[in-house]
């Protein structure tokens, strides 16, 4: 499972693009105890550029051995091969078990609870990339091992979380934009309205089941989504029309805010009505 | 949300851009700041129709169609109450700049209409009341949108039309020199004219002639 929409690169395409095949990437695991490994990131999702690094996620029994960078949740061992940077992201079994338990306990769609940012950015990235990955190791059982791991982070539940989380972002940014209008600061209102529109597009794409909606891939991801769901065409065109510039005058900025927030409201209403109907 | 005030049946209520419409389970609310206003089914329908283009009279008719068990007079009374509530709670369009009026349509369309008018050397607005001028511009843009949607294989849909209008206005704002050509290329436009005696707008393209009522809902 690689790209969410459009062409899905496999090992032959990855090797042709990077000069690195599965065996070359497994070689980087030698000498490091591991339970599973999978390759993820822009190259696997068909979003890569000649500068993209290769991300290999590795489930390790514990944190023995050195690493280039140490984060709260995981360590990164940076290598270089075939003129590419290869990041081996090392996640311990304890960390992943705790993350799975936390994920299972999220109070989704509970009006009494707020799940905004209940998962860290790293945790979301881990889960997203687990689902959008090519299994790598163990060599003989990589598919089953990664499939079992994915089942601990149910994809539909992850989408539900991402939708709910983004809706909170939309609402916060919406209120900020209106607050700036009330304060008479229309330039800040317009900037925040633009953020609101971006979050609304994230929401729209998550609602269609897409896990990766990162802004740096907006053009490619939204293009593909529109090709898969033609009913997104109007939102796509309106988004680009809105992205084309903020006027210089207060009246123009207020108009920009109004158009942006109208765009946002149409998306939120569409998503909420669609989810209520299902 | 009650307490009726006088509402002009010909007015076109517009919801405020500063208000969020949110669904929680089966219930829908309007939110502005810390204020929360629950909506019943009819109030929700009214809110969704407050697009600045639909007259109160039409809102009543559409709500009546959604509530066949009620007579139209009762629906009209409820609609007026709901609109009064929106107004009283500051949920309808608000101009935060203090300039007084909602942003006017970009003047670019008026100039383009002049450029492609059958008699380009004569002011197309001459002898046409201002309100009728606005209807001509609105109808002209709508017809262009229909050409554009047809060319792109899109169904006619409000969000699509809004996107079209914004795209064209962005072009007028950022590439004014290209705007007339962009309009022309939408339908290979040659010229247009307004037959005031028949209340019709006629648009002549390289491939076809369109002739239609100025207000298609008349």
CSV table of C-alpha atoms in Angstrom, one decimal:
chain,number,residue,atom,x,y,z
A,1,UNK,CA,0.0,0.0,0.0
A,2,UNK,CA,1.8,3.2,-1.2
A,3,UNK,CA,0.0,6.0,-3.0
A,4,UNK,CA,-3.5,6.7,-1.7
A,5,UNK,CA,-4.8,7.8,-5.1
A,6,UNK,CA,-3.3,7.5,-8.6
A,7,UNK,CA,-0.3,5.3,-9.6
A,8,UNK,CA,1.2,3.3,-6.7
A,9,UNK,CA,4.9,2.8,-6.9
A,10,UNK,CA,6.3,-0.6,-6.1
A,11,UNK,CA,9.8,-1.9,-5.5
A,12,UNK,CA,10.8,-1.7,-9.2
A,13,UNK,CA,9.8,1.9,-9.4
A,14,UNK,CA,11.5,2.8,-6.1
A,15,UNK,CA,14.7,1.1,-7.3
A,16,UNK,CA,14.6,2.8,-10.6
A,17,UNK,CA,14.0,6.2,-8.9
A,18,UNK,CA,16.6,5.8,-6.2
A,19,UNK,CA,19.0,3.1,-7.2
A,20,UNK,CA,18.0,1.4,-3.9
A,21,UNK,CA,16.1,-1.8,-3.8
A,22,UNK,CA,14.8,-3.9,-0.9
A,23,UNK,CA,18.0,-5.8,-0.4
A,24,UNK,CA,20.1,-2.6,-0.3
A,25,UNK,CA,17.7,-1.1,2.3
A,26,UNK,CA,17.7,-4.3,4.3
A,27,UNK,CA,21.5,-4.1,4.4
A,28,UNK,CA,21.2,-1.0,6.5
A,29,UNK,CA,19.4,-3.1,9.2
A,30,UNK,CA,22.3,-5.6,9.5
A,31,UNK,CA,23.7,-5.7,13.1
A,32,UNK,CA,20.6,-4.1,14.5
A,33,UNK,CA,18.0,-6.3,16.1
A,34,UNK,CA,14.6,-5.6,14.6
A,35,UNK,CA,11.0,-7.0,14.6
A,36,UNK,CA,9.8,-5.4,11.4
A,37,UNK,CA,10.6,-2.7,8.9
A,38,UNK,CA,8.8,-0.9,6.2
A,39,UNK,CA,9.6,1.8,3.7
A,40,UNK,CA,7.4,4.9,3.7
A,41,UNK,CA,7.4,8.6,2.7
A,42,UNK,CA,7.1,10.6,-0.4
A,43,UNK,CA,8.9,8.2,-2.7
A,44,UNK,CA,6.5,5.3,-1.8
A,45,UNK,CA,3.5,7.6,-2.2
A,46,UNK,CA,4.6,8.7,-5.6
A,47,UNK,CA,5.3,12.3,-4.3
A,48,UNK,CA,9.0,12.2,-4.3
A,49,UNK,CA,11.5,14.5,-5.9
A,50,UNK,CA,15.2,13.9,-6.8
A,51,UNK,CA,16.0,15.4,-3.4
A,52,UNK,CA,13.7,13.2,-1.4
A,53,UNK,CA,15.2,11.0,1.2
A,54,UNK,CA,14.2,7.4,1.9
A,55,UNK,CA,12.4,6.7,5.2
A,56,UNK,CA,12.7,3.3,6.6
A,57,UNK,CA,10.6,2.7,9.7
A,58,UNK,CA,12.0,0.0,12.0
A,59,UNK,CA,10.3,-1.7,14.9
A,60,UNK,CA,13.0,-2.5,17.4
A,61,UNK,CA,12.8,-4.6,20.7
A,62,UNK,CA,14.6,-1.8,22.6
A,63,UNK,CA,16.9,1.1,22.0
A,64,UNK,CA,20.3,-0.5,21.9
A,65,UNK,CA,23.0,0.9,19.6
A,66,UNK,CA,23.8,4.3,18.4
A,67,UNK,CA,21.6,6.8,16.6
A,68,UNK,CA,22.1,10.1,14.8
A,69,UNK,CA,19.2,11.9,16.4
A,70,UNK,CA,17.2,11.1,19.5
A,71,UNK,CA,13.6,12.2,19.9
A,72,UNK,CA,11.1,11.6,22.6
A,73,UNK,CA,9.3,8.7,20.8
A,74,UNK,CA,12.0,7.4,18.5
A,75,UNK,CA,15.6,7.6,17.2
A,76,UNK,CA,16.9,8.2,13.8
A,77,UNK,CA,19.9,6.6,12.3
A,78,UNK,CA,20.9,8.6,9.2
A,79,UNK,CA,22.8,6.8,6.4
A,80,UNK,CA,23.7,7.6,2.9
A,81,UNK,CA,23.5,5.1,0.0
A,82,UNK,CA,23.4,5.6,-3.8
A,83,UNK,CA,23.6,9.4,-3.3
A,84,UNK,CA,20.4,9.4,-1.2
A,85,UNK,CA,19.9,10.0,2.4
A,86,UNK,CA,18.3,7.1,4.1
A,87,UNK,CA,16.7,7.7,7.5
A,88,UNK,CA,16.2,4.6,9.6
A,89,UNK,CA,13.5,5.6,12.1
A,90,UNK,CA,13.8,3.3,15.1
A,91,UNK,CA,10.6,2.8,17.2
A,92,UNK,CA,10.7,0.6,20.2
A,93,UNK,CA,8.1,-2.1,20.8
A,94,UNK,CA,7.2,-0.4,24.2
A,95,UNK,CA,6.6,2.9,22.5
A,96,UNK,CA,4.4,1.3,19.8
A,97,UNK,CA,2.5,-0.7,22.3
A,98,UNK,CA,1.8,2.4,24.3
A,99,UNK,CA,0.8,4.3,21.2
A,100,UNK,CA,-1.6,1.5,20.2
A,101,UNK,CA,-3.3,1.6,23.6
A,102,UNK,CA,-3.6,5.4,23.5
A,103,UNK,CA,-5.0,5.2,20.0
A,104,UNK,CA,-7.6,2.6,21.0
A,105,UNK,CA,-8.7,4.8,23.9
A,106,UNK,CA,-9.3,8.0,22.0
A,107,UNK,CA,-12.8,9.2,22.7
A,108,UNK,CA,-13.8,9.9,19.0
A,109,UNK,CA,-17.1,11.4,18.1
A,110,UNK,CA,-17.9,12.1,21.7
A,111,UNK,CA,-19.4,15.6,22.1
A,112,UNK,CA,-18.2,15.7,25.7
A,113,UNK,CA,-14.6,15.2,24.7
A,114,UNK,CA,-12.0,17.1,22.7
A,115,UNK,CA,-9.4,15.0,20.9
A,116,UNK,CA,-7.6,18.0,19.4
A,117,UNK,CA,-3.9,17.1,19.2
A,118,UNK,CA,-4.5,14.0,21.4
A,119,UNK,CA,-1.9,12.4,19.2
A,120,UNK,CA,1.5,14.0,18.6
A,121,UNK,CA,2.6,14.9,15.1
A,122,UNK,CA,5.2,12.1,15.3
A,123,UNK,CA,2.5,9.6,16.3
A,124,UNK,CA,0.3,10.6,13.4
A,125,UNK,CA,3.1,10.4,11.0
A,126,UNK,CA,4.1,6.9,12.3
A,127,UNK,CA,0.5,5.6,11.8
A,128,UNK,CA,0.0,7.3,8.5
A,129,UNK,CA,3.3,6.0,7.1
A,130,UNK,CA,2.6,2.5,8.5
A,131,UNK,CA,-0.5,2.4,6.4
A,132,UNK,CA,1.2,3.9,3.3
A,133,UNK,CA,4.2,1.7,3.2
A,134,UNK,CA,6.0,-1.1,1.4
A,135,UNK,CA,6.9,-3.9,3.9
A,136,UNK,CA,10.6,-4.6,4.0
A,137,UNK,CA,11.5,-7.0,6.9
A,138,UNK,CA,11.6,-9.7,8.0
A,139,UNK,CA,12.4,-10.8,4.5
A,140,UNK,CA,10.0,-13.8,4.4
A,141,UNK,CA,7.1,-12.5,6.5
A,142,UNK,CA,7.2,-8.7,6.0
A,143,UNK,CA,3.7,-8.5,4.5
A,144,UNK,CA,2.0,-10.4,7.3
A,145,UNK,CA,4.0,-8.7,10.0
A,146,UNK,CA,3.2,-5.2,8.7
A,147,UNK,CA,-0.4,-6.1,8.1
A,148,UNK,CA,-0.7,-7.3,11.7
A,149,UNK,CA,0.9,-4.0,12.9
A,150,UNK,CA,-1.5,-2.0,10.8
A,151,UNK,CA,-4.5,-3.7,12.3
A,152,UNK,CA,-3.5,-2.2,15.6
A,153,UNK,CA,-4.0,1.3,14.1
A,154,UNK,CA,-7.3,0.8,12.3
A,155,UNK,CA,-7.3,2.9,9.2
A,156,UNK,CA,-11.0,4.0,9.5
A,157,UNK,CA,-10.5,5.0,13.1
A,158,UNK,CA,-7.4,6.9,12.1
A,159,UNK,CA,-9.3,8.8,9.4
A,160,UNK,CA,-12.1,9.6,12.0
A,161,UNK,CA,-9.4,11.1,14.3
A,162,UNK,CA,-7.8,13.1,11.5
A,163,UNK,CA,-11.2,14.5,10.4
A,164,UNK,CA,-12.2,15.4,14.0
A,165,UNK,CA,-8.8,16.9,14.7
A,166,UNK,CA,-8.8,19.0,11.6
A,167,UNK,CA,-12.3,20.3,12.3
A,168,UNK,CA,-10.9,21.7,15.6
A,169,UNK,CA,-8.1,23.4,13.7
A,170,UNK,CA,-10.7,24.9,11.3
A,171,UNK,CA,-12.8,26.2,14.1
A,172,UNK,CA,-9.9,27.7,16.0
A,173,UNK,CA,-8.6,29.4,12.9
A,174,UNK,CA,-12.1,30.6,11.9
A,175,UNK,CA,-12.6,32.2,15.3
A,176,UNK,CA,-9.2,33.8,15.1
A,177,UNK,CA,-10.0,35.3,11.7
A,178,UNK,CA,-13.3,36.7,13.0
A,179,UNK,CA,-11.6,38.0,16.1
A,180,UNK,CA,-9.1,39.9,14.0
A,181,UNK,CA,-12.0,41.4,12.0
A,182,UNK,CA,-13.7,42.5,15.3
A,183,UNK,CA,-10.4,44.1,16.3
A,184,UNK,CA,-10.2,45.9,12.9
A,185,UNK,CA,-7.0,44.1,11.9
A,186,UNK,CA,-8.1,42.9,8.4
A,187,UNK,CA,-4.7,41.9,7.2
A,188,UNK,CA,-4.2,39.5,10.0
A,189,UNK,CA,-7.8,38.3,9.5
A,190,UNK,CA,-7.1,37.6,5.9
A,191,UNK,CA,-3.9,35.7,6.7
A,192,UNK,CA,-5.8,33.6,9.3
A,193,UNK,CA,-8.7,33.1,6.9
A,194,UNK,CA,-6.2,31.6,4.4
A,195,UNK,CA,-5.0,29.2,7.1
A,196,UNK,CA,-8.6,28.3,7.8
A,197,UNK,CA,-9.1,27.5,4.1
A,198,UNK,CA,-6.0,25.3,4.1
A,199,UNK,CA,-7.3,23.4,7.2
A,200,UNK,CA,-10.7,23.0,5.5
A,201,UNK,CA,-9.0,21.4,2.5
A,202,UNK,CA,-7.2,19.0,4.8
A,203,UNK,CA,-10.6,18.2,6.3
A,204,UNK,CA,-12.1,17.6,2.9
A,205,UNK,CA,-9.3,15.3,1.9
A,206,UNK,CA,-9.2,13.4,5.2
A,207,UNK,CA,-13.0,12.9,4.9
A,208,UNK,CA,-12.4,11.1,1.6
A,209,UNK,CA,-10.1,8.7,3.5
A,210,UNK,CA,-6.8,10.2,2.6
A,211,UNK,CA,-4.2,10.0,5.4
A,212,UNK,CA,-1.4,12.1,4.0
A,213,UNK,CA,-2.6,15.7,3.2
A,214,UNK,CA,0.6,17.5,4.1
A,215,UNK,CA,0.7,21.0,2.7
A,216,UNK,CA,3.9,20.7,0.8
A,217,UNK,CA,2.2,18.1,-1.4
A,218,UNK,CA,-1.1,20.0,-1.7
A,219,UNK,CA,-0.9,20.4,-5.5
A,220,UNK,CA,-0.2,16.7,-6.2
A,221,UNK,CA,-2.6,15.3,-3.6
A,222,UNK,CA,-5.5,17.6,-4.5
A,223,UNK,CA,-4.9,17.0,-8.2
A,224,UNK,CA,-5.1,13.2,-7.6
A,225,UNK,CA,-8.1,13.5,-5.3
A,226,UNK,CA,-10.0,15.5,-7.9
A,227,UNK,CA,-9.2,12.9,-10.5
A,228,UNK,CA,-10.6,10.2,-8.2
A,229,UNK,CA,-13.6,12.2,-7.0
A,230,UNK,CA,-14.8,14.6,-9.8
A,231,UNK,CA,-17.3,16.2,-7.4
A,232,UNK,CA,-14.3,17.8,-5.7
A,233,UNK,CA,-13.7,19.9,-8.9
A,234,UNK,CA,-15.5,23.0,-7.7
A,235,UNK,CA,-13.7,23.0,-4.3
A,236,UNK,CA,-10.4,22.5,-6.1
A,237,UNK,CA,-10.9,25.5,-8.5
A,238,UNK,CA,-12.2,27.7,-5.7
A,239,UNK,CA,-9.2,26.8,-3.5
A,240,UNK,CA,-6.8,27.9,-6.2
A,241,UNK,CA,-8.8,31.1,-6.9
A,242,UNK,CA,-8.5,31.9,-3.2
A,243,UNK,CA,-4.9,31.1,-3.0
A,244,UNK,CA,-4.0,33.7,-5.6
A,245,UNK,CA,-3.5,36.7,-3.3
A,246,UNK,CA,-4.7,38.9,-0.5
A,247,UNK,CA,-5.8,42.4,-1.5
A,248,UNK,CA,-4.1,45.4,0.0
A,249,UNK,CA,-7.1,47.4,1.3
A,250,UNK,CA,-9.2,46.7,4.4
A,251,UNK,CA,-12.4,46.3,2.3
A,252,UNK,CA,-10.6,43.9,0.0
A,253,UNK,CA,-9.2,42.0,2.9
A,254,UNK,CA,-12.6,41.7,4.5
A,255,UNK,CA,-14.0,40.5,1.2
A,256,UNK,CA,-11.2,37.9,1.1
A,257,UNK,CA,-12.0,36.8,4.6
A,258,UNK,CA,-15.7,36.5,3.7
A,259,UNK,CA,-14.9,34.4,0.6
A,260,UNK,CA,-12.5,32.2,2.4
A,261,UNK,CA,-14.8,31.6,5.3
A,262,UNK,CA,-17.7,30.9,3.0
A,263,UNK,CA,-15.5,28.3,1.2
A,264,UNK,CA,-14.6,26.8,4.6
A,265,UNK,CA,-18.3,26.7,5.7
A,266,UNK,CA,-19.3,24.9,2.5
A,267,UNK,CA,-16.6,22.3,3.1
A,268,UNK,CA,-17.4,21.8,6.8
A,269,UNK,CA,-21.1,21.6,6.1
A,270,UNK,CA,-20.5,19.1,3.3
A,271,UNK,CA,-18.3,16.9,5.5
A,272,UNK,CA,-20.5,17.0,8.5
A,273,UNK,CA,-23.7,16.3,6.5
A,274,UNK,CA,-21.9,13.5,4.6
A,275,UNK,CA,-20.7,11.9,7.8
A,276,UNK,CA,-24.1,12.3,9.5
A,277,UNK,CA,-25.8,10.6,6.6
A,278,UNK,CA,-23.4,7.7,6.8
B,1,UNK,CA,-34.8,32.7,18.1
B,2,UNK,CA,-38.1,34.6,18.1
B,3,UNK,CA,-39.4,38.2,18.1
B,4,UNK,CA,-40.4,39.2,14.6
B,5,UNK,CA,-39.4,42.5,13.1
B,6,UNK,CA,-40.3,44.0,9.8
B,7,UNK,CA,-38.7,42.0,6.9
B,8,UNK,CA,-39.0,43.2,3.3
B,9,UNK,CA,-40.2,40.3,1.1
B,10,UNK,CA,-38.0,41.5,-1.8
B,11,UNK,CA,-34.8,41.7,0.3
B,12,UNK,CA,-32.1,39.2,-0.1
B,13,UNK,CA,-30.8,38.2,3.3
B,14,UNK,CA,-27.2,37.2,3.5
B,15,UNK,CA,-25.7,35.1,6.3
B,16,UNK,CA,-22.7,36.6,8.1
B,17,UNK,CA,-19.3,35.2,7.1
B,18,UNK,CA,-18.4,35.4,10.8
B,19,UNK,CA,-20.8,32.7,11.8
B,20,UNK,CA,-20.1,29.0,12.0
B,21,UNK,CA,-22.8,26.4,11.3
B,22,UNK,CA,-21.9,23.2,13.1
B,23,UNK,CA,-23.6,19.8,13.5
B,24,UNK,CA,-23.3,17.8,16.7
B,25,UNK,CA,-25.1,14.5,16.2
B,26,UNK,CA,-28.6,15.2,14.9
B,27,UNK,CA,-28.5,18.9,16.0
B,28,UNK,CA,-27.3,21.9,14.2
B,29,UNK,CA,-26.1,25.1,15.8
B,30,UNK,CA,-24.9,28.5,14.7
B,31,UNK,CA,-21.9,29.8,16.6
B,32,UNK,CA,-20.6,33.3,16.9
B,33,UNK,CA,-18.0,33.9,19.5
B,34,UNK,CA,-19.2,32.2,22.7
B,35,UNK,CA,-22.9,32.4,21.6
B,36,UNK,CA,-24.6,29.2,20.5
B,37,UNK,CA,-27.9,29.2,18.6
B,38,UNK,CA,-29.6,25.9,18.0
B,39,UNK,CA,-31.6,25.6,14.8
B,40,UNK,CA,-34.7,23.5,14.1
B,41,UNK,CA,-35.3,22.1,10.6
B,42,UNK,CA,-37.0,25.2,9.2
B,43,UNK,CA,-34.4,27.6,10.7
B,44,UNK,CA,-31.7,25.5,9.2
B,45,UNK,CA,-33.3,25.6,5.8
B,46,UNK,CA,-33.7,29.4,6.1
B,47,UNK,CA,-30.0,29.8,7.1
B,48,UNK,CA,-28.8,27.8,4.1
B,49,UNK,CA,-31.0,29.9,1.8
B,50,UNK,CA,-29.5,33.2,3.2
B,51,UNK,CA,-27.0,33.4,0.3
B,52,UNK,CA,-27.6,37.1,-0.6
B,53,UNK,CA,-29.2,36.1,-3.8
B,54,UNK,CA,-32.5,34.5,-2.7
B,55,UNK,CA,-35.3,36.9,-1.9
B,56,UNK,CA,-37.3,36.4,1.3
B,57,UNK,CA,-40.4,35.6,-0.8
B,58,UNK,CA,-38.6,32.7,-2.5
B,59,UNK,CA,-37.2,31.5,0.8
B,60,UNK,CA,-40.8,31.3,2.1
B,61,UNK,CA,-41.9,29.3,-1.0
B,62,UNK,CA,-38.9,26.9,-0.7
B,63,UNK,CA,-39.5,26.4,3.0
B,64,UNK,CA,-43.2,25.8,2.3
B,65,UNK,CA,-42.3,23.1,-0.2
B,66,UNK,CA,-40.2,21.5,2.5
B,67,UNK,CA,-43.1,21.6,4.9
B,68,UNK,CA,-46.2,20.7,3.0
B,69,UNK,CA,-48.2,20.0,6.2
B,70,UNK,CA,-48.1,23.8,7.0
B,71,UNK,CA,-49.9,26.5,5.1
B,72,UNK,CA,-47.8,29.1,3.4
B,73,UNK,CA,-49.0,31.9,5.7
B,74,UNK,CA,-47.7,29.9,8.7
B,75,UNK,CA,-44.4,29.2,7.0
B,76,UNK,CA,-44.1,32.9,6.1
B,77,UNK,CA,-44.6,33.9,9.7
B,78,UNK,CA,-42.0,31.4,10.9
B,79,UNK,CA,-39.5,32.5,8.2
B,80,UNK,CA,-39.9,36.1,9.3
B,81,UNK,CA,-39.4,35.1,12.9
B,82,UNK,CA,-36.3,33.2,12.1
B,83,UNK,CA,-34.9,36.0,10.0
B,84,UNK,CA,-35.6,38.5,12.7
B,85,UNK,CA,-33.8,36.2,15.1
B,86,UNK,CA,-30.8,36.0,12.9
B,87,UNK,CA,-30.8,39.8,12.6
B,88,UNK,CA,-31.3,40.4,16.3
B,89,UNK,CA,-28.4,38.0,17.2
B,90,UNK,CA,-26.0,39.6,14.7
B,91,UNK,CA,-25.8,36.5,12.6
B,92,UNK,CA,-26.5,38.2,9.2
B,93,UNK,CA,-24.0,40.0,7.1
B,94,UNK,CA,-21.9,42.5,8.9
B,95,UNK,CA,-19.4,45.0,7.6
B,96,UNK,CA,-16.5,45.1,10.1
B,97,UNK,CA,-14.6,47.8,8.2
B,98,UNK,CA,-17.3,50.4,9.0
B,99,UNK,CA,-17.6,51.3,5.3
B,100,UNK,CA,-21.3,50.5,5.4
B,101,UNK,CA,-22.0,48.1,2.6
B,102,UNK,CA,-21.1,44.6,1.5
B,103,UNK,CA,-18.2,44.7,-1.0
B,104,UNK,CA,-19.5,45.8,-4.4
B,105,UNK,CA,-19.1,43.5,-7.4
B,106,UNK,CA,-15.8,44.2,-9.2
B,107,UNK,CA,-16.2,46.9,-11.8
B,108,UNK,CA,-14.3,44.7,-14.3
B,109,UNK,CA,-17.5,43.1,-15.5
B,110,UNK,CA,-19.1,46.4,-16.4
B,111,UNK,CA,-16.0,47.3,-18.5
B,112,UNK,CA,-16.0,43.9,-20.2
B,113,UNK,CA,-19.7,44.3,-21.1
B,114,UNK,CA,-18.9,47.6,-22.7
B,115,UNK,CA,-16.0,46.1,-24.7
B,116,UNK,CA,-18.2,43.3,-26.1
B,117,UNK,CA,-21.4,45.3,-26.5
B,118,UNK,CA,-23.0,45.3,-29.9
B,119,UNK,CA,-22.3,49.0,-30.1
B,120,UNK,CA,-19.0,49.3,-28.3
B,121,UNK,CA,-18.9,53.0,-28.8
B,122,UNK,CA,-22.2,53.6,-27.0
B,123,UNK,CA,-22.5,53.2,-23.2
B,124,UNK,CA,-24.5,50.1,-22.6
B,125,UNK,CA,-25.8,51.5,-19.3
B,126,UNK,CA,-27.4,54.5,-21.0
B,127,UNK,CA,-31.1,54.6,-20.2
B,128,UNK,CA,-30.9,51.5,-18.1
B,129,UNK,CA,-31.8,51.9,-14.4
B,130,UNK,CA,-29.1,50.9,-12.0
B,131,UNK,CA,-30.9,47.9,-10.6
B,132,UNK,CA,-31.5,46.6,-14.1
B,133,UNK,CA,-27.8,47.1,-14.9
B,134,UNK,CA,-26.9,44.9,-12.0
B,135,UNK,CA,-29.3,42.2,-13.3
B,136,UNK,CA,-27.7,42.4,-16.7
B,137,UNK,CA,-24.3,41.9,-15.3
B,138,UNK,CA,-25.5,39.0,-13.1
B,139,UNK,CA,-27.2,37.3,-16.0
B,140,UNK,CA,-24.3,37.8,-18.3
B,141,UNK,CA,-21.9,36.3,-15.8
B,142,UNK,CA,-24.3,33.4,-15.2
B,143,UNK,CA,-24.5,32.6,-18.9
B,144,UNK,CA,-20.7,32.7,-19.2
B,145,UNK,CA,-20.6,30.3,-16.3
B,146,UNK,CA,-23.0,28.0,-18.1
B,147,UNK,CA,-20.8,28.0,-21.2
B,148,UNK,CA,-17.7,27.3,-19.0
B,149,UNK,CA,-19.4,24.5,-17.0
B,150,UNK,CA,-20.6,22.9,-20.2
B,151,UNK,CA,-17.1,23.1,-21.7
B,152,UNK,CA,-15.6,21.4,-18.7
B,153,UNK,CA,-18.4,18.8,-18.4
B,154,UNK,CA,-19.4,20.1,-15.0
B,155,UNK,CA,-23.0,20.0,-13.7
B,156,UNK,CA,-24.4,23.5,-12.8
B,157,UNK,CA,-23.8,23.8,-9.2
B,158,UNK,CA,-23.7,26.8,-6.8
B,159,UNK,CA,-20.2,26.0,-5.4
B,160,UNK,CA,-18.9,25.6,-9.0
B,161,UNK,CA,-20.5,28.9,-10.0
B,162,UNK,CA,-18.9,30.6,-7.0
B,163,UNK,CA,-15.5,29.2,-8.0
B,164,UNK,CA,-16.0,30.4,-11.5
B,165,UNK,CA,-16.8,33.9,-10.3
B,166,UNK,CA,-13.8,34.0,-8.0
B,167,UNK,CA,-11.5,32.7,-10.7
B,168,UNK,CA,-12.7,35.4,-13.1
B,169,UNK,CA,-12.4,38.1,-10.5
B,170,UNK,CA,-8.9,36.9,-9.5
B,171,UNK,CA,-8.0,37.2,-13.2
B,172,UNK,CA,-9.5,40.7,-13.4
B,173,UNK,CA,-7.6,41.7,-10.3
B,174,UNK,CA,-4.2,40.2,-11.1
B,175,UNK,CA,-4.1,40.1,-14.9
B,176,UNK,CA,-6.4,42.9,-15.9
B,177,UNK,CA,-4.8,43.0,-19.4
B,178,UNK,CA,-5.8,39.4,-20.0
B,179,UNK,CA,-9.3,39.6,-18.5
B,180,UNK,CA,-11.2,40.6,-21.7
B,181,UNK,CA,-9.5,37.8,-23.6
B,182,UNK,CA,-10.3,35.3,-20.9
B,183,UNK,CA,-13.9,36.3,-21.1
B,184,UNK,CA,-13.9,36.1,-24.9
B,185,UNK,CA,-12.3,32.7,-24.8
B,186,UNK,CA,-14.9,31.2,-22.5
B,187,UNK,CA,-17.3,30.9,-25.4
B,188,UNK,CA,-15.7,32.5,-28.4
B,189,UNK,CA,-17.7,35.6,-27.6
B,190,UNK,CA,-18.4,38.0,-30.4
B,191,UNK,CA,-20.8,40.5,-28.9
B,192,UNK,CA,-23.9,40.8,-26.7
B,193,UNK,CA,-27.0,43.1,-26.6
B,194,UNK,CA,-29.9,43.8,-24.3
B,195,UNK,CA,-33.4,44.0,-25.7
B,196,UNK,CA,-35.0,46.2,-23.1
B,197,UNK,CA,-38.5,46.0,-24.7
B,198,UNK,CA,-38.4,42.2,-24.4
B,199,UNK,CA,-36.3,42.1,-21.2
B,200,UNK,CA,-33.9,39.7,-23.0
B,201,UNK,CA,-30.2,39.4,-23.1
B,202,UNK,CA,-28.6,38.1,-26.4
B,203,UNK,CA,-25.1,36.7,-26.5
B,204,UNK,CA,-23.6,36.0,-29.9
B,205,UNK,CA,-20.6,33.7,-30.1
B,206,UNK,CA,-18.6,32.3,-33.0
B,207,UNK,CA,-20.7,29.1,-32.8
B,208,UNK,CA,-24.1,30.0,-31.4
B,209,UNK,CA,-26.6,32.7,-30.4
B,210,UNK,CA,-28.0,32.7,-26.9
B,211,UNK,CA,-31.2,34.6,-26.1
B,212,UNK,CA,-32.9,34.5,-22.7
B,213,UNK,CA,-34.9,36.4,-20.2
B,214,UNK,CA,-32.9,38.8,-18.1
B,215,UNK,CA,-34.3,37.1,-15.0
B,216,UNK,CA,-34.9,33.5,-15.7
B,217,UNK,CA,-37.0,33.1,-12.6
B,218,UNK,CA,-39.4,35.9,-13.6
